[in-house]
Tab-separated table of N, CA, C and O in Angstrom:
chain	number	residue	atom	x	y	z
A	2	UNK	N	0.837	-1.171	0.000
A	2	UNK	CA	0.000	0.000	0.000
A	2	UNK	C	0.887	1.241	0.000
A	2	UNK	O	1.897	1.285	0.702
A	3	UNK	N	0.506	2.205	-0.754
A	3	UNK	CA	1.248	3.466	-0.797
A	3	UNK	C	0.641	4.392	0.254
A	3	UNK	O	-0.563	4.649	0.256
A	4	UNK	N	1.489	4.872	1.145
A	4	UNK	CA	1.040	5.690	2.272
A	4	UNK	C	0.742	7.125	1.842
A	4	UNK	O	1.010	7.525	0.711
A	5	UNK	N	0.234	7.896	2.808
A	5	UNK	CA	-0.025	9.312	2.532
A	5	UNK	C	1.278	10.020	2.168
A	5	UNK	O	1.266	10.938	1.358
A	6	UNK	N	2.372	9.579	2.746
A	6	UNK	CA	3.666	10.209	2.440
A	6	UNK	C	3.968	10.139	0.942
A	6	UNK	O	4.335	11.133	0.330
A	7	UNK	N	3.803	8.966	0.354
A	7	UNK	CA	4.040	8.801	-1.074
A	7	UNK	C	3.024	9.557	-1.923
A	7	UNK	O	3.372	10.201	-2.911
A	8	UNK	N	1.767	9.474	-1.524
A	8	UNK	CA	0.712	10.167	-2.284
A	8	UNK	C	0.869	11.682	-2.195
A	8	UNK	O	0.730	12.396	-3.188
A	9	UNK	N	1.171	12.176	-1.009
A	9	UNK	CA	1.341	13.623	-0.847
A	9	UNK	C	2.579	14.123	-1.585
A	9	UNK	O	2.587	15.235	-2.115
A	10	UNK	N	3.624	13.321	-1.631
A	10	UNK	CA	4.828	13.724	-2.371
A	10	UNK	C	4.491	13.935	-3.847
A	10	UNK	O	4.950	14.906	-4.458
A	11	UNK	N	3.681	13.061	-4.406
A	11	UNK	CA	3.268	13.235	-5.801
A	11	UNK	C	2.438	14.506	-5.944
A	11	UNK	O	2.634	15.278	-6.884
A	12	UNK	N	1.539	14.754	-5.000
A	12	UNK	CA	0.724	15.978	-5.045
A	12	UNK	C	1.593	17.231	-4.960
A	12	UNK	O	1.353	18.216	-5.664
A	13	UNK	N	2.618	17.198	-4.109
A	13	UNK	CA	3.546	18.334	-3.995
A	13	UNK	C	4.260	18.554	-5.332
A	13	UNK	O	4.369	19.685	-5.806
A	14	UNK	N	4.735	17.483	-5.927
A	14	UNK	CA	5.451	17.592	-7.203
A	14	UNK	C	4.541	18.165	-8.294
A	14	UNK	O	4.961	19.022	-9.080
A	15	UNK	N	3.310	17.703	-8.341
A	15	UNK	CA	2.353	18.228	-9.326
A	15	UNK	C	2.093	19.703	-9.052
A	15	UNK	O	2.077	20.522	-9.974
A	16	UNK	N	1.912	20.052	-7.795
A	16	UNK	CA	1.669	21.444	-7.423
A	16	UNK	C	2.846	22.333	-7.830
A	16	UNK	O	2.659	23.417	-8.398
A	17	UNK	N	4.058	21.871	-7.547
A	17	UNK	CA	5.246	22.648	-7.927
A	17	UNK	C	5.326	22.821	-9.446
A	17	UNK	O	5.675	23.897	-9.935
A	18	UNK	N	5.003	21.777	-10.177
A	18	UNK	CA	5.047	21.849	-11.645
A	18	UNK	C	3.975	22.792	-12.180
A	18	UNK	O	4.247	23.612	-13.064
A	19	UNK	N	2.780	22.693	-11.641
A	19	UNK	CA	1.669	23.533	-12.118
A	19	UNK	C	1.869	25.009	-11.802
A	19	UNK	O	1.402	25.865	-12.534
A	20	UNK	N	2.514	25.296	-10.707
A	20	UNK	CA	2.654	26.681	-10.244
A	20	UNK	C	4.047	27.242	-10.456
A	20	UNK	O	4.408	28.241	-9.850
A	21	UNK	N	4.809	26.615	-11.331
A	21	UNK	CA	6.186	27.033	-11.586
A	21	UNK	C	6.229	28.370	-12.317
A	21	UNK	O	5.682	28.516	-13.403
A	22	UNK	N	6.865	29.341	-11.676
A	22	UNK	CA	7.093	30.650	-12.296
A	22	UNK	C	8.588	30.930	-12.386
A	22	UNK	O	8.988	32.024	-12.766
A	23	UNK	N	9.382	29.934	-11.968
A	23	UNK	CA	10.820	30.135	-11.907
A	23	UNK	C	11.272	30.539	-10.513
A	23	UNK	O	12.453	30.476	-10.197
A	24	UNK	N	10.343	30.960	-9.673
A	24	UNK	CA	10.647	31.349	-8.294
A	24	UNK	C	10.327	30.203	-7.350
A	24	UNK	O	9.606	29.275	-7.709
A	25	UNK	N	10.841	30.311	-6.143
A	25	UNK	CA	10.524	29.315	-5.124
A	25	UNK	C	9.068	29.486	-4.685
A	25	UNK	O	8.575	30.611	-4.587
A	26	UNK	N	8.422	28.378	-4.407
A	26	UNK	CA	7.017	28.386	-3.990
A	26	UNK	C	6.964	28.095	-2.497
A	26	UNK	O	7.446	27.043	-2.054
A	27	UNK	N	6.375	29.023	-1.724
A	27	UNK	CA	6.304	28.807	-0.276
A	27	UNK	C	5.505	27.550	0.079
A	27	UNK	O	4.478	27.255	-0.536
A	28	UNK	N	5.981	26.835	1.095
A	28	UNK	CA	5.329	25.602	1.518
A	28	UNK	C	3.909	25.875	2.010
A	28	UNK	O	3.013	25.062	1.790
A	29	UNK	N	3.693	27.014	2.638
A	29	UNK	CA	2.347	27.329	3.121
A	29	UNK	C	1.350	27.424	1.967
A	29	UNK	O	0.199	27.016	2.101
A	30	UNK	N	1.802	27.904	0.815
A	30	UNK	CA	0.919	27.980	-0.363
A	30	UNK	C	0.568	26.583	-0.870
A	30	UNK	O	-0.582	26.314	-1.223
A	31	UNK	N	1.559	25.715	-0.903
A	31	UNK	CA	1.321	24.331	-1.341
A	31	UNK	C	0.366	23.652	-0.365
A	31	UNK	O	-0.611	23.005	-0.778
A	32	UNK	N	0.625	23.821	0.934
A	32	UNK	CA	-0.212	23.206	1.969
A	32	UNK	C	-1.660	23.667	1.841
A	32	UNK	O	-2.590	22.854	1.933
A	33	UNK	N	-1.868	24.942	1.594
A	33	UNK	CA	-3.231	25.470	1.437
A	33	UNK	C	-3.905	24.904	0.193
A	33	UNK	O	-5.052	24.456	0.251
A	34	UNK	N	-3.212	24.927	-0.928
A	34	UNK	CA	-3.813	24.418	-2.173
A	34	UNK	C	-4.121	22.934	-2.096
A	34	UNK	O	-5.123	22.470	-2.623
A	35	UNK	N	-3.258	22.190	-1.430
A	35	UNK	CA	-3.408	20.738	-1.367
A	35	UNK	C	-4.187	20.275	-0.139
A	35	UNK	O	-4.452	19.086	0.010
A	36	UNK	N	-4.532	21.208	0.740
A	36	UNK	CA	-5.281	20.887	1.957
A	36	UNK	C	-4.560	19.810	2.777
A	36	UNK	O	-5.131	18.795	3.167
A	37	UNK	N	-3.257	20.046	2.978
A	37	UNK	CA	-2.399	19.145	3.747
A	37	UNK	C	-1.720	19.982	4.830
A	37	UNK	O	-1.322	21.124	4.584
A	38	UNK	N	-1.558	19.409	5.996
A	38	UNK	CA	-0.889	20.089	7.102
A	38	UNK	C	0.516	20.535	6.687
A	38	UNK	O	1.300	19.739	6.158
A	39	UNK	N	0.829	21.800	6.953
A	39	UNK	CA	2.164	22.322	6.634
A	39	UNK	C	3.233	21.555	7.412
A	39	UNK	O	4.292	21.241	6.869
A	40	UNK	N	2.941	21.220	8.648
A	40	UNK	CA	3.906	20.490	9.483
A	40	UNK	C	4.229	19.121	8.865
A	40	UNK	O	5.385	18.719	8.811
A	41	UNK	N	3.211	18.422	8.381
A	41	UNK	CA	3.440	17.119	7.759
A	41	UNK	C	4.215	17.287	6.452
A	41	UNK	O	5.133	16.529	6.154
A	42	UNK	N	3.881	18.323	5.696
A	42	UNK	CA	4.588	18.573	4.435
A	42	UNK	C	6.057	18.909	4.665
A	42	UNK	O	6.898	18.590	3.828
A	43	UNK	N	6.375	19.549	5.779
A	43	UNK	CA	7.774	19.876	6.072
A	43	UNK	C	8.642	18.622	6.098
A	43	UNK	O	9.746	18.603	5.550
A	44	UNK	N	8.135	17.571	6.711
A	44	UNK	CA	8.888	16.309	6.771
A	44	UNK	C	9.006	15.679	5.388
A	44	UNK	O	10.053	15.139	5.027
A	45	UNK	N	7.944	15.773	4.607
A	45	UNK	CA	7.943	15.182	3.268
A	45	UNK	C	8.917	15.914	2.350
A	45	UNK	O	9.744	15.293	1.687
A	46	UNK	N	8.858	17.244	2.329
A	46	UNK	CA	9.745	17.981	1.417
A	46	UNK	C	11.206	17.881	1.842
A	46	UNK	O	12.092	17.900	0.992
A	47	UNK	N	11.439	17.731	3.135
A	47	UNK	CA	12.822	17.542	3.599
A	47	UNK	C	13.413	16.284	2.959
A	47	UNK	O	14.541	16.286	2.474
A	48	UNK	N	12.635	15.221	2.958
A	48	UNK	CA	13.082	13.974	2.342
A	48	UNK	C	13.233	14.122	0.820
A	48	UNK	O	14.148	13.570	0.220
A	49	UNK	N	12.359	14.891	0.223
A	49	UNK	CA	12.418	15.106	-1.228
A	49	UNK	C	13.638	15.942	-1.612
A	49	UNK	O	14.249	15.701	-2.654
A	50	UNK	N	14.015	16.889	-0.769
A	50	UNK	CA	15.224	17.677	-1.005
A	50	UNK	C	16.451	16.771	-0.870
A	50	UNK	O	17.345	16.786	-1.724
A	51	UNK	N	16.474	15.958	0.181
A	51	UNK	CA	17.591	15.022	0.377
A	51	UNK	C	17.720	14.059	-0.789
A	51	UNK	O	18.828	13.674	-1.166
A	52	UNK	N	16.587	13.666	-1.354
A	52	UNK	CA	16.571	12.750	-2.493
A	52	UNK	C	16.778	13.434	-3.826
A	52	UNK	O	16.704	12.800	-4.880
A	53	UNK	N	17.008	14.747	-3.794
A	53	UNK	CA	17.301	15.548	-4.993
A	53	UNK	C	16.156	15.582	-6.017
A	53	UNK	O	16.382	15.705	-7.216
A	54	UNK	N	14.918	15.502	-5.505
A	54	UNK	CA	13.763	15.690	-6.390
A	54	UNK	C	13.422	17.167	-6.513
A	54	UNK	O	12.960	17.619	-7.555
A	55	UNK	N	13.634	17.904	-5.414
A	55	UNK	CA	13.335	19.327	-5.388
A	55	UNK	C	14.469	20.063	-4.683
A	55	UNK	O	15.303	19.441	-4.027
A	56	UNK	N	14.466	21.377	-4.821
A	56	UNK	CA	15.412	22.214	-4.085
A	56	UNK	C	14.616	23.193	-3.236
A	56	UNK	O	13.501	23.567	-3.582
A	57	UNK	N	15.223	23.578	-2.130
A	57	UNK	CA	14.563	24.502	-1.229
A	57	UNK	C	15.467	25.662	-0.884
A	57	UNK	O	16.687	25.563	-0.975
A	58	UNK	N	14.825	26.770	-0.509
A	58	UNK	CA	15.553	27.954	-0.054
A	58	UNK	C	14.770	28.547	1.108
A	58	UNK	O	13.542	28.582	1.082
A	59	UNK	N	15.487	28.979	2.142
A	59	UNK	CA	14.810	29.564	3.293
A	59	UNK	C	14.874	31.084	3.224
A	59	UNK	O	15.594	31.651	2.416
A	60	UNK	N	14.094	31.713	4.091
A	60	UNK	CA	14.084	33.168	4.153
A	60	UNK	C	13.072	33.786	3.212
A	60	UNK	O	12.271	33.098	2.568
A	61	UNK	N	13.145	35.111	3.120
A	61	UNK	CA	12.227	35.849	2.250
A	61	UNK	C	12.414	35.391	0.806
A	61	UNK	O	13.525	35.305	0.312
A	62	UNK	N	11.314	35.078	0.156
A	62	UNK	CA	11.381	34.585	-1.215
A	62	UNK	C	11.717	33.114	-1.303
A	62	UNK	O	11.925	32.573	-2.381
A	63	UNK	N	11.782	32.451	-0.145
A	63	UNK	CA	12.133	31.042	-0.112
A	63	UNK	C	10.944	30.137	-0.377
A	63	UNK	O	9.819	30.579	-0.561
A	64	UNK	N	11.236	28.869	-0.410
A	64	UNK	CA	10.220	27.868	-0.671
A	64	UNK	C	10.870	26.699	-1.389
A	64	UNK	O	12.033	26.390	-1.151
A	65	UNK	N	10.129	26.120	-2.322
A	65	UNK	CA	10.601	24.928	-3.029
A	65	UNK	C	10.324	25.038	-4.511
A	65	UNK	O	9.410	25.741	-4.943
A	66	UNK	N	11.133	24.332	-5.291
A	66	UNK	CA	10.881	24.212	-6.725
A	66	UNK	C	11.522	22.931	-7.239
A	66	UNK	O	12.362	22.322	-6.581
A	67	UNK	N	11.090	22.542	-8.416
A	67	UNK	CA	11.603	21.324	-9.041
A	67	UNK	C	13.058	21.514	-9.457
A	67	UNK	O	13.474	22.620	-9.795
A	68	UNK	N	13.806	20.428	-9.472
A	68	UNK	CA	15.197	20.445	-9.942
A	68	UNK	C	15.261	20.275	-11.460
A	68	UNK	O	16.225	20.693	-12.094
A	69	UNK	N	14.252	19.612	-12.009
A	69	UNK	CA	14.244	19.281	-13.435
A	69	UNK	C	12.888	19.661	-14.035
A	69	UNK	O	11.974	20.045	-13.321
A	70	UNK	N	12.780	19.495	-15.329
A	70	UNK	CA	11.514	19.717	-16.012
A	70	UNK	C	10.537	18.599	-15.639
A	70	UNK	O	10.969	17.456	-15.425
A	71	UNK	N	9.234	18.884	-15.588
A	71	UNK	CA	8.250	17.860	-15.223
A	71	UNK	C	8.331	16.592	-16.070
A	71	UNK	O	8.122	15.487	-15.559
A	72	UNK	N	8.673	16.715	-17.330
A	72	UNK	CA	8.754	15.532	-18.194
A	72	UNK	C	9.974	14.661	-17.887
A	72	UNK	O	10.084	13.534	-18.375
A	73	UNK	N	10.890	15.175	-17.060
A	73	UNK	CA	12.085	14.416	-16.693
A	73	UNK	C	11.928	13.635	-15.381
A	73	UNK	O	12.882	13.017	-14.909
A	74	UNK	N	10.731	13.697	-14.790
A	74	UNK	CA	10.431	12.926	-13.585
A	74	UNK	C	9.444	11.823	-13.946
A	74	UNK	O	8.548	12.037	-14.754
A	75	UNK	N	9.591	10.683	-13.307
A	75	UNK	CA	8.545	9.666	-13.417
A	75	UNK	C	8.022	9.388	-12.014
A	75	UNK	O	8.702	9.630	-11.019
A	76	UNK	N	6.792	8.919	-11.940
A	76	UNK	CA	6.163	8.708	-10.634
A	76	UNK	C	6.851	7.606	-9.833
A	76	UNK	O	6.867	7.653	-8.607
A	77	UNK	N	7.451	6.640	-10.515
A	77	UNK	CA	8.142	5.561	-9.819
A	77	UNK	C	9.264	6.064	-8.931
A	77	UNK	O	9.420	5.616	-7.796
A	78	UNK	N	10.060	7.006	-9.434
A	78	UNK	CA	11.177	7.507	-8.625
A	78	UNK	C	10.679	8.276	-7.406
A	78	UNK	O	11.300	8.231	-6.337
A	79	UNK	N	9.568	8.958	-7.549
A	79	UNK	CA	9.000	9.708	-6.418
A	79	UNK	C	8.495	8.725	-5.361
A	79	UNK	O	8.811	8.844	-4.180
A	80	UNK	N	7.725	7.745	-5.803
A	80	UNK	CA	7.164	6.763	-4.868
A	80	UNK	C	8.270	5.973	-4.181
A	80	UNK	O	8.250	5.793	-2.959
A	81	UNK	N	9.265	5.518	-4.935
A	81	UNK	CA	10.322	4.712	-4.314
A	81	UNK	C	11.175	5.529	-3.350
A	81	UNK	O	11.645	4.994	-2.347
A	82	UNK	N	11.362	6.810	-3.618
A	82	UNK	CA	12.093	7.643	-2.668
A	82	UNK	C	11.330	7.716	-1.346
A	82	UNK	O	11.908	7.576	-0.273
A	83	UNK	N	10.029	7.889	-1.428
A	83	UNK	CA	9.228	8.088	-0.230
A	83	UNK	C	8.826	6.788	0.462
A	83	UNK	O	8.685	6.746	1.672
A	84	UNK	N	8.650	5.733	-0.296
A	84	UNK	CA	8.097	4.486	0.240
A	84	UNK	C	9.101	3.344	0.315
A	84	UNK	O	8.850	2.358	0.988
A	85	UNK	N	10.181	3.440	-0.436
A	85	UNK	CA	11.076	2.300	-0.561
A	85	UNK	C	10.696	1.521	-1.811
A	85	UNK	O	9.867	1.946	-2.606
A	86	UNK	N	11.277	0.375	-1.967
A	86	UNK	CA	11.100	-0.397	-3.184
A	86	UNK	C	9.639	-0.774	-3.460
A	86	UNK	O	8.872	-1.022	-2.528
A	87	UNK	N	9.303	-0.826	-4.729
A	87	UNK	CA	7.985	-1.301	-5.153
A	87	UNK	C	7.968	-2.822	-5.297
A	87	UNK	O	6.919	-3.413	-5.521
A	88	UNK	N	9.128	-3.448	-5.179
A	88	UNK	CA	9.246	-4.895	-5.332
A	88	UNK	C	8.441	-5.596	-4.236
A	88	UNK	O	8.618	-5.299	-3.057
A	89	UNK	N	7.558	-6.540	-4.618
A	89	UNK	CA	6.633	-7.128	-3.643
A	89	UNK	C	7.216	-8.189	-2.708
A	89	UNK	O	6.659	-8.436	-1.650
A	90	UNK	N	8.326	-8.819	-3.095
A	90	UNK	CA	8.908	-9.868	-2.256
A	90	UNK	C	10.413	-9.662	-2.133
A	90	UNK	O	11.073	-9.212	-3.072
A	91	UNK	N	10.951	-10.026	-0.980
A	91	UNK	CA	12.362	-9.772	-0.675
A	91	UNK	C	13.325	-10.435	-1.652
A	91	UNK	O	14.378	-9.879	-1.973
A	92	UNK	N	12.967	-11.599	-2.164
A	92	UNK	CA	13.910	-12.322	-3.028
A	92	UNK	C	14.137	-11.629	-4.371
A	92	UNK	O	15.098	-11.935	-5.070
A	93	UNK	N	13.274	-10.690	-4.737
A	93	UNK	CA	13.440	-9.976	-6.012
A	93	UNK	C	14.085	-8.598	-5.856
A	93	UNK	O	14.376	-7.947	-6.852
A	94	UNK	N	14.307	-8.177	-4.629
A	94	UNK	CA	14.922	-6.873	-4.399
A	94	UNK	C	16.356	-6.905	-4.897
A	94	UNK	O	17.096	-7.870	-4.647
A	95	UNK	N	16.745	-5.869	-5.613
A	95	UNK	CA	18.101	-5.777	-6.148
A	95	UNK	C	19.118	-5.926	-5.024
A	95	UNK	O	19.024	-5.269	-3.997
A	96	UNK	N	20.086	-6.809	-5.234
A	96	UNK	CA	21.143	-7.027	-4.248
A	96	UNK	C	20.778	-7.983	-3.120
A	96	UNK	O	21.580	-8.202	-2.217
A	97	UNK	N	19.568	-8.548	-3.157
A	97	UNK	CA	19.157	-9.493	-2.107
A	97	UNK	C	19.952	-10.788	-2.238
A	97	UNK	O	20.327	-11.187	-3.342
A	98	UNK	N	20.196	-11.446	-1.125
A	98	UNK	CA	20.879	-12.745	-1.204
A	98	UNK	C	20.029	-13.729	-2.005
A	98	UNK	O	18.805	-13.660	-1.989
A	99	UNK	N	20.695	-14.632	-2.697
A	99	UNK	CA	19.977	-15.617	-3.508
A	99	UNK	C	19.104	-16.496	-2.619
A	99	UNK	O	19.546	-16.977	-1.575
A	100	UNK	N	17.886	-16.696	-3.053
A	100	UNK	CA	16.947	-17.529	-2.302
A	100	UNK	C	17.242	-19.007	-2.595
A	100	UNK	O	17.370	-19.389	-3.763
A	101	UNK	N	17.341	-19.831	-1.568
A	101	UNK	CA	17.632	-21.245	-1.793
A	101	UNK	C	16.500	-21.977	-2.530
A	101	UNK	O	16.720	-23.021	-3.127
A	102	UNK	N	15.316	-21.405	-2.548
A	102	UNK	CA	14.183	-22.030	-3.233
A	102	UNK	C	13.989	-21.506	-4.652
A	102	UNK	O	13.073	-21.922	-5.349
A	103	UNK	N	14.833	-20.620	-5.087
A	103	UNK	CA	14.659	-19.936	-6.365
A	103	UNK	C	14.356	-20.884	-7.534
A	103	UNK	O	13.472	-20.619	-8.331
A	104	UNK	N	15.089	-21.990	-7.631
A	104	UNK	CA	14.921	-22.899	-8.768
A	104	UNK	C	13.657	-23.748	-8.690
A	104	UNK	O	13.195	-24.262	-9.698
A	105	UNK	N	13.100	-23.888	-7.500
A	105	UNK	CA	11.910	-24.732	-7.371
A	105	UNK	C	10.688	-23.970	-6.850
A	105	UNK	O	9.672	-24.571	-6.544
A	106	UNK	N	10.774	-22.661	-6.798
A	106	UNK	CA	9.668	-21.848	-6.279
A	106	UNK	C	8.566	-21.718	-7.324
A	106	UNK	O	8.765	-21.120	-8.381
A	107	UNK	N	7.411	-22.260	-7.016
A	107	UNK	CA	6.279	-22.203	-7.943
A	107	UNK	C	5.687	-20.801	-8.062
A	107	UNK	O	5.048	-20.476	-9.060
A	108	UNK	N	5.889	-19.978	-7.047
A	108	UNK	CA	5.271	-18.646	-7.068
A	108	UNK	C	6.186	-17.555	-7.620
A	108	UNK	O	5.728	-16.441	-7.864
A	109	UNK	N	7.446	-17.848	-7.816
A	109	UNK	CA	8.384	-16.827	-8.297
A	109	UNK	C	7.924	-16.164	-9.596
A	109	UNK	O	7.976	-14.927	-9.698
A	110	UNK	N	7.429	-16.912	-10.587
A	110	UNK	CA	6.964	-16.251	-11.805
A	110	UNK	C	5.825	-15.247	-11.545
A	110	UNK	O	5.772	-14.178	-12.164
A	111	UNK	N	4.952	-15.571	-10.617
A	111	UNK	CA	3.868	-14.665	-10.243
A	111	UNK	C	4.425	-13.361	-9.697
A	111	UNK	O	4.037	-12.265	-10.124
A	112	UNK	N	5.362	-13.444	-8.758
A	112	UNK	CA	5.934	-12.254	-8.141
A	112	UNK	C	6.766	-11.446	-9.127
A	112	UNK	O	6.754	-10.215	-9.091
A	113	UNK	N	7.467	-12.128	-10.021
A	113	UNK	CA	8.240	-11.409	-11.048
A	113	UNK	C	7.312	-10.609	-11.954
A	113	UNK	O	7.570	-9.443	-12.249
A	114	UNK	N	6.245	-11.251	-12.403
A	114	UNK	CA	5.299	-10.568	-13.292
A	114	UNK	C	4.655	-9.377	-12.584
A	114	UNK	O	4.562	-8.286	-13.151
A	115	UNK	N	4.217	-9.577	-11.358
A	115	UNK	CA	3.603	-8.489	-10.593
A	115	UNK	C	4.596	-7.341	-10.402
A	115	UNK	O	4.251	-6.167	-10.576
A	116	UNK	N	5.831	-7.677	-10.068
A	116	UNK	CA	6.860	-6.666	-9.867
A	116	UNK	C	7.106	-5.860	-11.146
A	116	UNK	O	7.209	-4.630	-11.107
A	117	UNK	N	7.196	-6.546	-12.264
A	117	UNK	CA	7.411	-5.865	-13.548
A	117	UNK	C	6.231	-4.973	-13.911
A	117	UNK	O	6.421	-3.845	-14.394
A	118	UNK	N	5.014	-5.457	-13.701
A	118	UNK	CA	3.820	-4.653	-13.997
A	118	UNK	C	3.793	-3.375	-13.159
A	118	UNK	O	3.545	-2.290	-13.678
A	119	UNK	N	4.051	-3.523	-11.873
A	119	UNK	CA	4.046	-2.380	-10.977
A	119	UNK	C	5.145	-1.394	-11.345
A	119	UNK	O	4.901	-0.187	-11.459
A	120	UNK	N	6.344	-1.895	-11.535
A	120	UNK	CA	7.468	-1.043	-11.904
A	120	UNK	C	7.169	-0.292	-13.202
A	120	UNK	O	7.287	0.934	-13.268
A	121	UNK	N	6.785	-1.030	-14.220
A	121	UNK	CA	6.529	-0.409	-15.519
A	121	UNK	C	5.390	0.599	-15.454
A	121	UNK	O	5.452	1.651	-16.084
A	122	UNK	N	4.355	0.285	-14.686
A	122	UNK	CA	3.224	1.201	-14.562
A	122	UNK	C	3.682	2.557	-14.034
A	122	UNK	O	3.441	3.593	-14.642
A	123	UNK	N	4.371	2.567	-12.889
A	123	UNK	CA	4.767	3.832	-12.271
A	123	UNK	C	5.933	4.505	-12.976
A	123	UNK	O	5.993	5.723	-13.050
A	124	UNK	N	6.868	3.738	-13.517
A	124	UNK	CA	8.021	4.345	-14.171
A	124	UNK	C	7.702	4.840	-15.584
A	124	UNK	O	8.475	5.588	-16.157
A	125	UNK	N	6.563	4.476	-16.118
A	125	UNK	CA	6.141	5.002	-17.428
A	125	UNK	C	5.188	6.169	-17.318
A	125	UNK	O	4.721	6.697	-18.321
A	126	UNK	N	4.895	6.598	-16.103
A	126	UNK	CA	4.040	7.765	-15.861
A	126	UNK	C	4.944	8.951	-15.553
A	126	UNK	O	5.699	8.933	-14.586
A	127	UNK	N	4.865	9.974	-16.366
A	127	UNK	CA	5.673	11.170	-16.169
A	127	UNK	C	4.900	12.193	-15.335
A	127	UNK	O	3.668	12.275	-15.416
A	128	UNK	N	5.608	12.984	-14.558
A	128	UNK	CA	4.984	14.057	-13.794
A	128	UNK	C	4.211	14.986	-14.734
A	128	UNK	O	3.106	15.422	-14.417
A	129	UNK	N	4.774	15.229	-15.891
A	129	UNK	CA	4.131	16.129	-16.864
A	129	UNK	C	2.767	15.611	-17.333
A	129	UNK	O	1.942	16.401	-17.779
A	130	UNK	N	2.512	14.310	-17.207
A	130	UNK	CA	1.215	13.741	-17.599
A	130	UNK	C	0.094	14.234	-16.699
A	130	UNK	O	-1.086	14.112	-17.052
A	131	UNK	N	0.416	14.791	-15.543
A	131	UNK	CA	-0.597	15.140	-14.535
A	131	UNK	C	-0.687	16.630	-14.221
A	131	UNK	O	-1.332	17.000	-13.260
A	132	UNK	N	-0.103	17.456	-15.056
A	132	UNK	CA	-0.125	18.901	-14.750
A	132	UNK	C	-1.057	19.702	-15.644
A	132	UNK	O	-1.178	20.898	-15.468
A	133	UNK	N	-1.721	19.085	-16.562
A	133	UNK	CA	-2.617	19.852	-17.450
A	133	UNK	C	-4.042	19.848	-16.992
A	133	UNK	O	-4.627	19.103	-16.432
């Protein structure tokens, strides 16, 4: 399940893209437009800045803005930054130790297919698809 953190991060990104004037956008404006607590958004945008999805500036004229053009973001990278991997089972996570049941696991094809569908779904959706 994708938590409010992941969903709100996408809403913030869409808001930043829609309201881009080249200047920083105050968090209070985003919070008001999105009807989300400013305090909760502070934690979310902090993580997004650390993950290099957005940049922030404090003080007068401060706020947040995108690092790249909306068409250069996909929803998968936003969700995985906020939620962690979209991979449904531990044995398919990149860098996971080899599962001793891998060769005889009847369910592995199911999990691989589900993982690919989920990955492809979110990584083929661009931020720019949701700003018009």
